[in-house]
Amino acid sequence: MTKTLNVGMVGYGFMARAHSNAWANVSHFFETGYRPVLKAAAGRNVSKVRRFAQMFGYESVETDWRALIARADIDAIDICVPNDLHAEIAIAAAEAGKMVLCEKPLARTEAEGLPMVEAVEKAGVPNMVWYNYRRIPAVTLAKQLVADGKLGRIYHYRAQFLQDWTISPDVPQGGAGTWRLDVEAAGSGVTGDLLAHCLDTALWINGGISSLTAMTETFVKERKDALTGAVKPVGIDDAAAVLARFQNGSLGTFESTRYARGHKAAYTLEINGEKGSLAWNLHDLNRLAWFDHGVEGTLRGWSSVLVTDGDHPYLGKWWVPGLIIGYEHSFIHQVADFLEGLSTGEPAAPTFRDALATARVCDAILASGRSGQWVEIAS
Amino acid sequence: MTKTLNVGMVGYGFMARAHSNAWANVSHFFETGYRPVLKAAAGRNVSKVRRFAQMFGYESVETDWRALIARADIDAIDICVPNDLHAEIAIAAAEAGKMVLCEKPLARTEAEGLPMVEAVEKAGVPNMVWYNYRRIPAVTLAKQLVADGKLGRIYHYRAQFLQDWTISPDVPQGGAGTWRLDVEAAGSGVTGDLLAHCLDTALWINGGISSLTAMTETFVKERKDALTGAVKPVGIDDAAAVLARFQNGSLGTFESTRYARGHKAAYTLEINGEKGSLAWNLHDLNRLAWFDHGVEGTLRGWSSVLVTDGDHPYLGKWWVPGLIIGYEHSFIHQVADFLEGLSTGEPAAPTFRDALATARVCDAILASGRSGQWVEIAS
Amino acid sequence: MTKTLNVGMVGYGFMARAHSNAWANVSHFFETGYRPVLKAAAGRNVSKVRRFAQMFGYESVETDWRALIARADIDAIDICVPNDLHAEIAIAAAEAGKMVLCEKPLARTEAEGLPMVEAVEKAGVPNMVWYNYRRIPAVTLAKQLVADGKLGRIYHYRAQFLQDWTISPDVPQGGAGTWRLDVEAAGSGVTGDLLAHCLDTALWINGGISSLTAMTETFVKERKDALTGAVKPVGIDDAAAVLARFQNGSLGTFESTRYARGHKAAYTLEINGEKGSLAWNLHDLNRLAWFDHGVEGTLRGWSSVLVTDGDHPYLGKWWVPGLIIGYEHSFIHQVADFLEGLSTGEPAAPTFRDALATARVCDAILASGRSGQWVEIAS
Amino acid sequence: MTKTLNVGMVGYGFMARAHSNAWANVSHFFETGYRPVLKAAAGRNVSKVRRFAQMFGYESVETDWRALIARADIDAIDICVPNDLHAEIAIAAAEAGKMVLCEKPLARTEAEGLPMVEAVEKAGVPNMVWYNYRRIPAVTLAKQLVADGKLGRIYHYRAQFLQDWTISPDVPQGGAGTWRLDVEAAGSGVTGDLLAHCLDTALWINGGISSLTAMTETFVKERKDALTGAVKPVGIDDAAAVLARFQNGSLGTFESTRYARGHKAAYTLEINGEKGSLAWNLHDLNRLAWFDHGVEGTLRGWSSVLVTDGDHPYLGKWWVPGLIIGYEHSFIHQVADFLEGLSTGEPAAPTFRDALATARVCDAILASGRSGQWVEIAS
């Protein structure tokens, strides 16, 4: 018998829309034993939260997240607000016995995230962090190929997340649209926003990172505050590049920037193993590039696998071969796995604890960017 | 004030799912003045239609489409059944005063489609055919570029729709999954199923076709009937290729097949004009290839435009630059335009009459495939 | 013991340069038993032929091709002049007992080519036509894959040769640089110049064409004569598109134009078979796209084979894996095979007779373009 | 009046073949005032050097490079032997008053290279190091675009050189074919062999590197000696990755490995500037990817410029638009520029001194790989 799951959304921005779309659609395609109900949305601006709720069909609104958490008819709190608010809301939700789903990164630092982990674990509530790219079918397939040993020993893991939207010095910091440039709200720049995605995927597919060294840079040193107009120093990292050693002996290189003209959301990854290699690009997310060294010599080449067949991860639930899905589907898949996890009792990853490991690596990157030294990562 | 639009769906297969997804989601992203309600779904198999209705949230089910049309609480009938049933249902719906939305092709032939056109026009009901690929943002952008004269005089229009799913002679014909191979149900093979898409786009972007010659072929001459198991002659065209002359003086080449190994749903088009060219591929539907002859000589090249920015068609309603959408979004866009058309009184294209012109070209292709002669197309 | 082969070149234009480069370099990389000597070059303009001879190291020059043929120290005549001169020179050379190598197409028509074939066969002299694209390693590999049955039954053969250099009506016809636009000199437009390449490859890889229908067009109806400045009707085909049936039951589509903005020399081909498909593009000539249906389902995709390894055709003679070769190497390979043929007694293809079959298809295309009828091709 | 330049080649391996091809062909296409004569080749193995000389047309052979340098009829010495022999030969040649062309890298270390620089400068002889990739037309065009300010301020420079040919532990070290794995002969592994190319291009296009940190790794710790069969420790770096800061404030990331399965000679580079970006790949060396932020928003995209037109660097000397050239042409261009430099008195870059700067960066990479520390580079 299908159960309902009453969702309380905190926020009404870009991520709240992506998550709401997932909650609204998952039951149209996946049979998980649970049917989410978009119960209530919370946001400080009442007209904005009302319009948001109306569009997505939330039954009611709140203007204080505490009120949302206090409601008995809410089963799960979904946190879609700037990073500096994650901890307080998540801990309160956990203490109220709610399931907690938190947009990534878990928190601004590992230190800030640790009490969140402790809270959900103490409360024993289902919890998850929205590192959604794991559920792009091509990425899930990549994970399976590595796990199945198709690549053999791994030598290299390479990832980049390139954007270009902050090149103009006229882009402000802070406020609703540009809080990601405000170090107070965001905790860091590209490291927590973009590299964190790359790291989550890497740790999942290739295991732990044992040590790293990093270079960080802030190209635009001062920006106006979006709310006050005052020119203030920029505290975030505009770009970060990392050399890393994985526990399995492979080498990692990671890079992220918002100053790579021509790239919008170019998250790319490549893995080189003894028996094969694979590569992927968020811009063409339905394709997985695959090189199989086992193919006879004259016909070996990089294959572009269009990951849209019924036997590809998640695709059996969608359309027919050749018809692609988009960015937003990764969230639907994540919700589907979360709900499935409620049914089976096997928590869907990444949990808060999983995400803490990513936060630890982010901290190390920022520390190394300051010190110029290699940093060891506790496993 | 937003009005509701009660939708009655006929069918529960692949297309019914794609359309239902569109009805269910359009209001989450587009403000058109109308909010669709998934009111009822009709299908002969009661358990299948119930499961379908439950997943997508239809409020009720019918097992006879006539009952659906008879219901006073239904505003629009959406026809998602095999081609041979389009005419009867559409005409009945129009006569009942319902809006009618019909999956493409309009009918099996122009002759069969004409009474459908007459019925909706006589009834004065809003009507539309689901040639959804017009609403892929990159295709819409292509249309705009040609209309704006960015390509100058057009010399060549080229389109293909390549698949490979019927190569095995073990694929049956008829039945729920393979009615597209049964000439009685489908009317034709690749011509009505695939080329019709290419033709709809071509007529829309490049204007009318004045004459054509075609080659058609049926590679597998006999197949089992999916229901009875009896081996029967195959009546459809497995492949079709066309040479055409457009009214604007440009040359057209069209090809479709289900025997192009390695292609799943490879609808590609290319347009060459005096000042520029463009190309598009359904497999990578968010990209538009664009060659601008106006660029200085040493830097001229084909650009891959990632059509995901806020100022691209429809994209301002979705995510942020670089984050792609999928196949299904074309249906959401089509519903949005249909609803917008209800609000403004400007009917959204393609109407039944628009689709009749495509049927006329399909008929000419099949006739030429039989006769080997050039066929003139009435404009 | 290596023998010398004294080459007499007729012409000093683009093709004479490409052939001379081949004669000059073949012995640096291929050991065939013969070493060509660039003995003499003939051309009407004495200063131009002298400069040409000096750059490529021809030992002497002639200003009359008859004088070249009359020389006892010339073993082979290489014809690199406009198409209308091929027959007379080739026949004279054959009658003088010279080996004859003729730039493609063999002649302006099959009727003009037939006496050339008869002359070389009567004289018993080695002869070859420079359909050089057979010797692009990726194309040679394609031929091998089809011949080895890797694709199984062939369903579709598709080729295009797209250019854009004559779009401007200011491009003249006739003269040294633009004789290809003069129907007297060239015989036809894109059919003999570009489609002939596509057809040579197709007949070689996929066997004979049994029938075809074609559409031809001349977009610019009048052009100035490059020499006299007089405006004259344009007699060539600017564009041609063809539907064809091969003897093996597969369908062919061919297209060529000089009005495809953005394409320089875009000779592309694709072959779809039951078990696999392949595709190739002259612009990226070192790559062969290959789809192997035998690969397990979730990993199937089009592979981009970088044809640069030592076990790829001809590549063992060049550099190391990953380092590409260019257009001109196809001529070097053709010379190598020609010389190897002299050593072994196995004539290198395509001979004059082979090229006559291509001329026959070209004639049929032009005839069908005029009549609009399907044309049967004698095999 | 054209002068002759008598070339004495030291070596007969892969590089000797590439250089000889350049010397043999340059005059067929470029008019520089000089015509090289392949005068003599020197190598220890008399039968090998004879066969090499015969194939490329060297007039004579020597089995001792000292004898070659001693000959009065030799104008220029071209050094194509393992790295450990560069210094002795180059210094001797300079002292004998010969022009000296040395295969890259200049030497195993900066310290070893410095006396070479001093020798050629003291002797006042023309000198050049074969960092041939500067003369790939697309790379030359990239240099011009950056120099012309088309990219504006540079933020990022990224380069990789990926191969996969030493993954098997059965590949030996030392000897004729695998001296690049022997640290004594090569000086280093991928750093001197592959990264040196990336660095030469980077320093040329983007200016000096001020500091860097690096990670190096040797995946296979022991290999057999190719000559003795004895298992010995591997002294080279199998992989190296670098974070760098350029003097102009941009960030650099560099990586090279011979363990990237599926990559043969994948030298790629990308440069991101304020106004545009560009990217290039050796495997498709005729293409330059170019993103122009100045294009109107909806049509912006990465362009694939096929660098084959007459107004592209060097291409006016070759074929016609669309017809590509290969790897080896970069050497022909370098010889052409060298000869042109002799005529004009403007030395062609990179000179020995230019190459010393690259050696300095290579040394820093290896040092940082050992120490884990950032290293400052003297400018």
mmCIF file of C-alpha atoms in Angstrom, chain B residues 130-368:
data_model
loop_
_atom_site.group_PDB
_atom_site.id
_atom_site.type_symbol
_atom_site.label_atom_id
_atom_site.label_comp_id
_atom_site.label_asym_id
_atom_site.label_seq_id
_atom_site.Cartn_x
_atom_site.Cartn_y
_atom_site.Cartn_z
ATOM 1 C CA TRP B 130 1.402 17.084 -31.328
ATOM 2 C CA TYR B 131 4.299 17.752 -33.668
ATOM 3 C CA ASN B 132 6.263 18.414 -30.538
ATOM 4 C CA TYR B 133 9.704 18.944 -32.046
ATOM 5 C CA ARG B 134 8.837 22.490 -33.045
ATOM 6 C CA ARG B 135 9.046 23.309 -29.354
ATOM 7 C CA ILE B 136 12.518 21.999 -28.753
ATOM 8 C CA PRO B 137 14.138 25.364 -27.922
ATOM 9 C CA ALA B 138 16.973 24.856 -30.410
ATOM 10 C CA VAL B 139 14.473 24.133 -33.177
ATOM 11 C CA THR B 140 12.404 27.140 -32.239
ATOM 12 C CA LEU B 141 15.581 29.201 -32.361
ATOM 13 C CA ALA B 142 16.346 27.770 -35.804
ATOM 14 C CA LYS B 143 12.921 28.852 -36.983
ATOM 15 C CA GLN B 144 13.540 32.350 -35.652
ATOM 16 C CA LEU B 145 16.930 32.626 -37.332
ATOM 17 C CA VAL B 146 15.526 31.666 -40.716
ATOM 18 C CA ALA B 147 12.512 33.926 -40.275
ATOM 19 C CA ASP B 148 14.777 36.813 -39.304
ATOM 20 C CA GLY B 149 16.760 36.371 -42.503
ATOM 21 C CA LYS B 150 19.974 35.423 -40.716
ATOM 22 C CA LEU B 151 20.619 32.700 -43.284
ATOM 23 C CA GLY B 152 19.610 34.762 -46.302
ATOM 24 C CA ARG B 153 18.368 32.883 -49.319
ATOM 25 C CA ILE B 154 17.987 29.195 -48.543
ATOM 26 C CA TYR B 155 19.640 26.694 -50.893
ATOM 27 C CA HIS B 156 19.335 23.389 -49.082
ATOM 28 C CA TYR B 157 17.137 21.769 -46.473
ATOM 29 C CA ARG B 158 18.193 18.340 -45.330
ATOM 30 C CA ALA B 159 16.570 16.093 -42.732
ATOM 31 C CA GLN B 160 16.867 12.519 -41.591
ATOM 32 C CA PHE B 161 15.172 10.440 -38.945
ATOM 33 C CA LEU B 162 17.137 7.252 -38.384
ATOM 34 C CA GLN B 163 16.321 4.356 -36.086
ATOM 35 C CA ASP B 164 17.383 0.738 -35.844
ATOM 36 C CA TRP B 165 14.782 -1.047 -33.754
ATOM 37 C CA THR B 166 13.103 -3.192 -36.422
ATOM 38 C CA ILE B 167 16.157 -4.778 -38.023
ATOM 39 C CA SER B 168 15.477 -8.151 -36.470
ATOM 40 C CA PRO B 169 12.899 -10.127 -38.465
ATOM 41 C CA ASP B 170 11.669 -11.445 -35.117
ATOM 42 C CA VAL B 171 10.047 -8.133 -34.253
ATOM 43 C CA PRO B 172 6.324 -8.746 -34.792
ATOM 44 C CA GLN B 173 3.753 -6.430 -36.281
ATOM 45 C CA GLY B 174 0.517 -5.270 -34.693
ATOM 46 C CA GLY B 175 -0.533 -5.338 -31.051
ATOM 47 C CA ALA B 176 0.072 -2.741 -28.393
ATOM 48 C CA GLY B 177 3.854 -2.440 -28.698
ATOM 49 C CA THR B 178 4.336 -2.841 -32.423
ATOM 50 C CA TRP B 179 1.256 -1.412 -34.059
ATOM 51 C CA ARG B 180 3.577 0.976 -35.881
ATOM 52 C CA LEU B 181 4.607 -1.981 -38.094
ATOM 53 C CA ASP B 182 0.993 -2.813 -38.969
ATOM 54 C CA VAL B 183 -0.068 -0.858 -42.008
ATOM 55 C CA GLU B 184 -3.727 -1.051 -41.038
ATOM 56 C CA ALA B 185 -3.156 0.646 -37.717
ATOM 57 C CA ALA B 186 -0.346 2.987 -38.745
ATOM 58 C CA GLY B 187 -1.223 3.852 -42.312
ATOM 59 C CA SER B 188 2.421 3.761 -43.297
ATOM 60 C CA GLY B 189 5.798 2.990 -41.818
ATOM 61 C CA VAL B 190 8.591 5.484 -41.397
ATOM 62 C CA THR B 191 6.839 8.030 -43.587
ATOM 63 C CA GLY B 192 3.959 8.733 -41.231
ATOM 64 C CA ASP B 193 5.859 7.960 -38.058
ATOM 65 C CA LEU B 194 9.192 9.667 -38.579
ATOM 66 C CA LEU B 195 9.343 11.620 -41.836
ATOM 67 C CA ALA B 196 6.132 13.341 -40.798
ATOM 68 C CA HIS B 197 8.093 14.990 -37.990
ATOM 69 C CA CYS B 198 10.804 16.093 -40.408
ATOM 70 C CA LEU B 199 8.212 17.424 -42.816
ATOM 71 C CA ASP B 200 6.281 19.342 -40.186
ATOM 72 C CA THR B 201 9.462 21.134 -39.144
ATOM 73 C CA ALA B 202 10.493 21.742 -42.755
ATOM 74 C CA LEU B 203 7.178 23.197 -43.854
ATOM 75 C CA TRP B 204 7.151 25.398 -40.774
ATOM 76 C CA ILE B 205 10.689 26.709 -41.203
ATOM 77 C CA ASN B 206 11.229 26.616 -44.960
ATOM 78 C CA GLY B 207 7.706 26.851 -46.442
ATOM 79 C CA GLY B 208 5.842 24.577 -48.797
ATOM 80 C CA ILE B 209 7.160 21.743 -50.934
ATOM 81 C CA SER B 210 6.119 22.001 -54.575
ATOM 82 C CA SER B 211 7.207 18.621 -55.896
ATOM 83 C CA LEU B 212 9.079 15.508 -54.895
ATOM 84 C CA THR B 213 10.236 12.068 -55.899
ATOM 85 C CA ALA B 214 10.777 9.231 -53.461
ATOM 86 C CA MET B 215 12.199 5.767 -52.969
ATOM 87 C CA THR B 216 10.609 3.452 -50.430
ATOM 88 C CA GLU B 217 11.603 -0.015 -49.349
ATOM 89 C CA THR B 218 10.413 -2.797 -47.110
ATOM 90 C CA PHE B 219 13.452 -4.812 -46.088
ATOM 91 C CA VAL B 220 11.644 -7.470 -44.087
ATOM 92 C CA LYS B 221 8.787 -8.671 -46.234
ATOM 93 C CA GLU B 222 6.893 -10.794 -43.706
ATOM 94 C CA ARG B 223 6.466 -10.630 -39.952
ATOM 95 C CA LYS B 224 4.430 -12.460 -37.374
ATOM 96 C CA ASP B 225 1.303 -10.810 -36.068
ATOM 97 C CA ALA B 226 1.909 -9.869 -32.435
ATOM 98 C CA LEU B 227 -1.525 -11.045 -31.381
ATOM 99 C CA THR B 228 -2.235 -14.100 -33.547
ATOM 100 C CA GLY B 229 1.287 -15.275 -34.368
ATOM 101 C CA ALA B 230 0.322 -15.648 -38.015
ATOM 102 C CA VAL B 231 3.012 -14.675 -40.528
ATOM 103 C CA LYS B 232 1.687 -11.872 -42.710
ATOM 104 C CA PRO B 233 3.104 -9.635 -45.432
ATOM 105 C CA VAL B 234 4.511 -6.389 -44.144
ATOM 106 C CA GLY B 235 2.620 -3.455 -45.594
ATOM 107 C CA ILE B 236 4.650 -0.566 -44.263
ATOM 108 C CA ASP B 237 7.672 1.237 -45.639
ATOM 109 C CA ASP B 238 10.786 0.350 -43.626
ATOM 110 C CA ALA B 239 12.739 3.141 -45.254
ATOM 111 C CA ALA B 240 11.963 6.153 -47.387
ATOM 112 C CA ALA B 241 14.161 8.721 -49.106
ATOM 113 C CA VAL B 242 12.931 11.836 -50.835
ATOM 114 C CA LEU B 243 14.201 14.503 -53.212
ATOM 115 C CA ALA B 244 12.111 17.634 -53.023
ATOM 116 C CA ARG B 245 11.815 21.135 -54.354
ATOM 117 C CA PHE B 246 10.520 23.818 -52.032
ATOM 118 C CA GLN B 247 8.408 26.713 -53.218
ATOM 119 C CA ASN B 248 11.232 29.093 -52.290
ATOM 120 C CA GLY B 249 13.579 27.443 -54.776
ATOM 121 C CA SER B 250 15.617 25.490 -52.300
ATOM 122 C CA LEU B 251 16.280 21.775 -52.596
ATOM 123 C CA GLY B 252 15.216 19.290 -49.982
ATOM 124 C CA THR B 253 16.476 15.835 -49.179
ATOM 125 C CA PHE B 254 14.709 13.712 -46.602
ATOM 126 C CA GLU B 255 15.389 10.221 -45.412
ATOM 127 C CA SER B 256 14.026 7.951 -42.772
ATOM 128 C CA THR B 257 14.629 4.355 -41.870
ATOM 129 C CA ARG B 258 14.407 1.906 -39.015
ATOM 130 C CA TYR B 259 17.436 0.014 -40.380
ATOM 131 C CA ALA B 260 20.230 2.438 -39.587
ATOM 132 C CA ARG B 261 22.181 0.443 -37.031
ATOM 133 C CA GLY B 262 23.463 2.609 -34.227
ATOM 134 C CA HIS B 263 20.812 5.292 -34.430
ATOM 135 C CA LYS B 264 18.031 5.350 -31.876
ATOM 136 C CA ALA B 265 16.032 8.475 -32.622
ATOM 137 C CA ALA B 266 18.412 10.391 -34.828
ATOM 138 C CA TYR B 267 16.275 13.175 -36.153
ATOM 139 C CA THR B 268 18.771 15.567 -37.722
ATOM 140 C CA LEU B 269 18.251 18.599 -39.865
ATOM 141 C CA GLU B 270 20.493 21.054 -41.655
ATOM 142 C CA ILE B 271 19.700 24.233 -43.511
ATOM 143 C CA ASN B 272 22.179 25.999 -45.793
ATOM 144 C CA GLY B 273 21.624 29.598 -46.692
ATOM 145 C CA GLU B 274 23.605 32.266 -48.434
ATOM 146 C CA LYS B 275 24.688 33.945 -45.207
ATOM 147 C CA GLY B 276 24.719 31.078 -42.790
ATOM 148 C CA SER B 277 23.834 27.511 -42.036
ATOM 149 C CA LEU B 278 22.430 25.635 -39.095
ATOM 150 C CA ALA B 279 22.099 22.046 -37.994
ATOM 151 C CA TRP B 280 20.432 20.165 -35.175
ATOM 152 C CA ASN B 281 20.228 16.629 -33.803
ATOM 153 C CA LEU B 282 17.518 15.258 -31.530
ATOM 154 C CA HIS B 283 20.052 13.147 -29.631
ATOM 155 C CA ASP B 284 21.738 16.342 -28.451
ATOM 156 C CA LEU B 285 18.650 18.455 -28.602
ATOM 157 C CA ASN B 286 19.897 21.354 -26.498
ATOM 158 C CA ARG B 287 22.538 22.263 -29.072
ATOM 159 C CA LEU B 288 22.136 24.207 -32.276
ATOM 160 C CA ALA B 289 25.014 24.212 -34.717
ATOM 161 C CA TRP B 290 25.343 27.579 -36.388
ATOM 162 C CA PHE B 291 27.710 28.812 -39.073
ATOM 163 C CA ASP B 292 27.801 32.558 -39.552
ATOM 164 C CA HIS B 293 29.487 33.567 -42.791
ATOM 165 C CA GLY B 294 29.615 37.119 -41.468
ATOM 166 C CA VAL B 295 32.358 36.278 -38.996
ATOM 167 C CA GLU B 296 35.833 37.323 -40.115
ATOM 168 C CA GLY B 297 37.419 34.730 -42.355
ATOM 169 C CA THR B 298 40.113 33.217 -40.165
ATOM 170 C CA LEU B 299 37.694 32.683 -37.272
ATOM 171 C CA ARG B 300 34.698 31.320 -39.109
ATOM 172 C CA GLY B 301 33.480 27.939 -38.007
ATOM 173 C CA TRP B 302 30.477 25.976 -36.938
ATOM 174 C CA SER B 303 29.428 27.063 -33.459
ATOM 175 C CA SER B 304 27.795 24.706 -31.048
ATOM 176 C CA VAL B 305 25.261 26.901 -29.294
ATOM 177 C CA LEU B 306 24.166 25.359 -26.006
ATOM 178 C CA VAL B 307 20.577 26.572 -26.007
ATOM 179 C CA THR B 308 20.077 26.859 -22.254
ATOM 180 C CA ASP B 309 20.191 30.568 -21.517
ATOM 181 C CA GLY B 310 17.378 32.654 -20.150
ATOM 182 C CA ASP B 311 16.974 34.528 -23.429
ATOM 183 C CA HIS B 312 16.645 31.354 -25.474
ATOM 184 C CA PRO B 313 13.113 30.198 -26.379
ATOM 185 C CA TYR B 314 11.268 28.754 -23.371
ATOM 186 C CA LEU B 315 14.474 28.506 -21.317
ATOM 187 C CA GLY B 316 13.746 31.464 -19.098
ATOM 188 C CA LYS B 317 11.161 29.262 -17.422
ATOM 189 C CA TRP B 318 13.558 26.495 -16.510
ATOM 190 C CA TRP B 319 16.918 26.365 -14.749
ATOM 191 C CA VAL B 320 20.139 28.292 -15.233
ATOM 192 C CA PRO B 321 22.556 28.480 -18.165
ATOM 193 C CA GLY B 322 24.272 25.209 -18.999
ATOM 194 C CA LEU B 323 21.639 22.955 -17.447
ATOM 195 C CA ILE B 324 19.914 21.010 -20.152
ATOM 196 C CA ILE B 325 16.357 19.916 -20.591
ATOM 197 C CA GLY B 326 15.075 16.751 -22.254
ATOM 198 C CA TYR B 327 12.771 15.344 -24.866
ATOM 199 C CA GLU B 328 9.666 15.623 -22.734
ATOM 200 C CA HIS B 329 9.981 19.367 -22.308
ATOM 201 C CA SER B 330 8.905 19.849 -25.910
ATOM 202 C CA PHE B 331 5.467 18.621 -24.881
ATOM 203 C CA ILE B 332 5.334 20.932 -21.898
ATOM 204 C CA HIS B 333 6.169 23.830 -24.177
ATOM 205 C CA GLN B 334 3.482 22.786 -26.617
ATOM 206 C CA VAL B 335 0.878 22.652 -23.860
ATOM 207 C CA ALA B 336 2.066 26.038 -22.616
ATOM 208 C CA ASP B 337 1.588 27.529 -26.057
ATOM 209 C CA PHE B 338 -1.782 25.836 -26.429
ATOM 210 C CA LEU B 339 -2.965 27.299 -23.134
ATOM 211 C CA GLU B 340 -1.486 30.676 -23.989
ATOM 212 C CA GLY B 341 -3.411 30.469 -27.264
ATOM 213 C CA LEU B 342 -6.617 29.912 -25.349
ATOM 214 C CA SER B 343 -5.908 33.047 -23.364
ATOM 215 C CA THR B 344 -4.956 35.211 -26.309
ATOM 216 C CA GLY B 345 -7.291 33.736 -28.887
ATOM 217 C CA GLU B 346 -4.333 33.080 -31.205
ATOM 218 C CA PRO B 347 -4.467 29.356 -31.895
ATOM 219 C CA ALA B 348 -1.223 27.518 -31.308
ATOM 220 C CA ALA B 349 0.199 25.760 -34.323
ATOM 221 C CA PRO B 350 0.187 23.208 -35.780
ATOM 222 C CA THR B 351 -3.568 23.062 -36.000
ATOM 223 C CA PHE B 352 -5.363 20.165 -37.646
ATOM 224 C CA ARG B 353 -5.297 22.145 -40.892
ATOM 225 C CA ASP B 354 -1.558 22.694 -40.623
ATOM 226 C CA ALA B 355 -1.092 18.981 -40.099
ATOM 227 C CA LEU B 356 -3.175 18.210 -43.148
ATOM 228 C CA ALA B 357 -0.476 19.776 -45.314
ATOM 229 C CA THR B 358 2.043 17.373 -43.831
ATOM 230 C CA ALA B 359 -0.285 14.462 -44.555
ATOM 231 C CA ARG B 360 -0.472 15.615 -48.158
ATOM 232 C CA VAL B 361 3.309 15.422 -48.503
ATOM 233 C CA CYS B 362 3.373 12.005 -46.841
ATOM 234 C CA ASP B 363 0.801 10.758 -49.336
ATOM 235 C CA ALA B 364 2.941 12.093 -52.180
ATOM 236 C CA ILE B 365 6.011 10.283 -50.860
ATOM 237 C CA LEU B 366 4.220 6.978 -50.689
ATOM 238 C CA ALA B 367 2.707 7.499 -54.133
ATOM 239 C CA SER B 368 6.052 8.369 -55.653
#
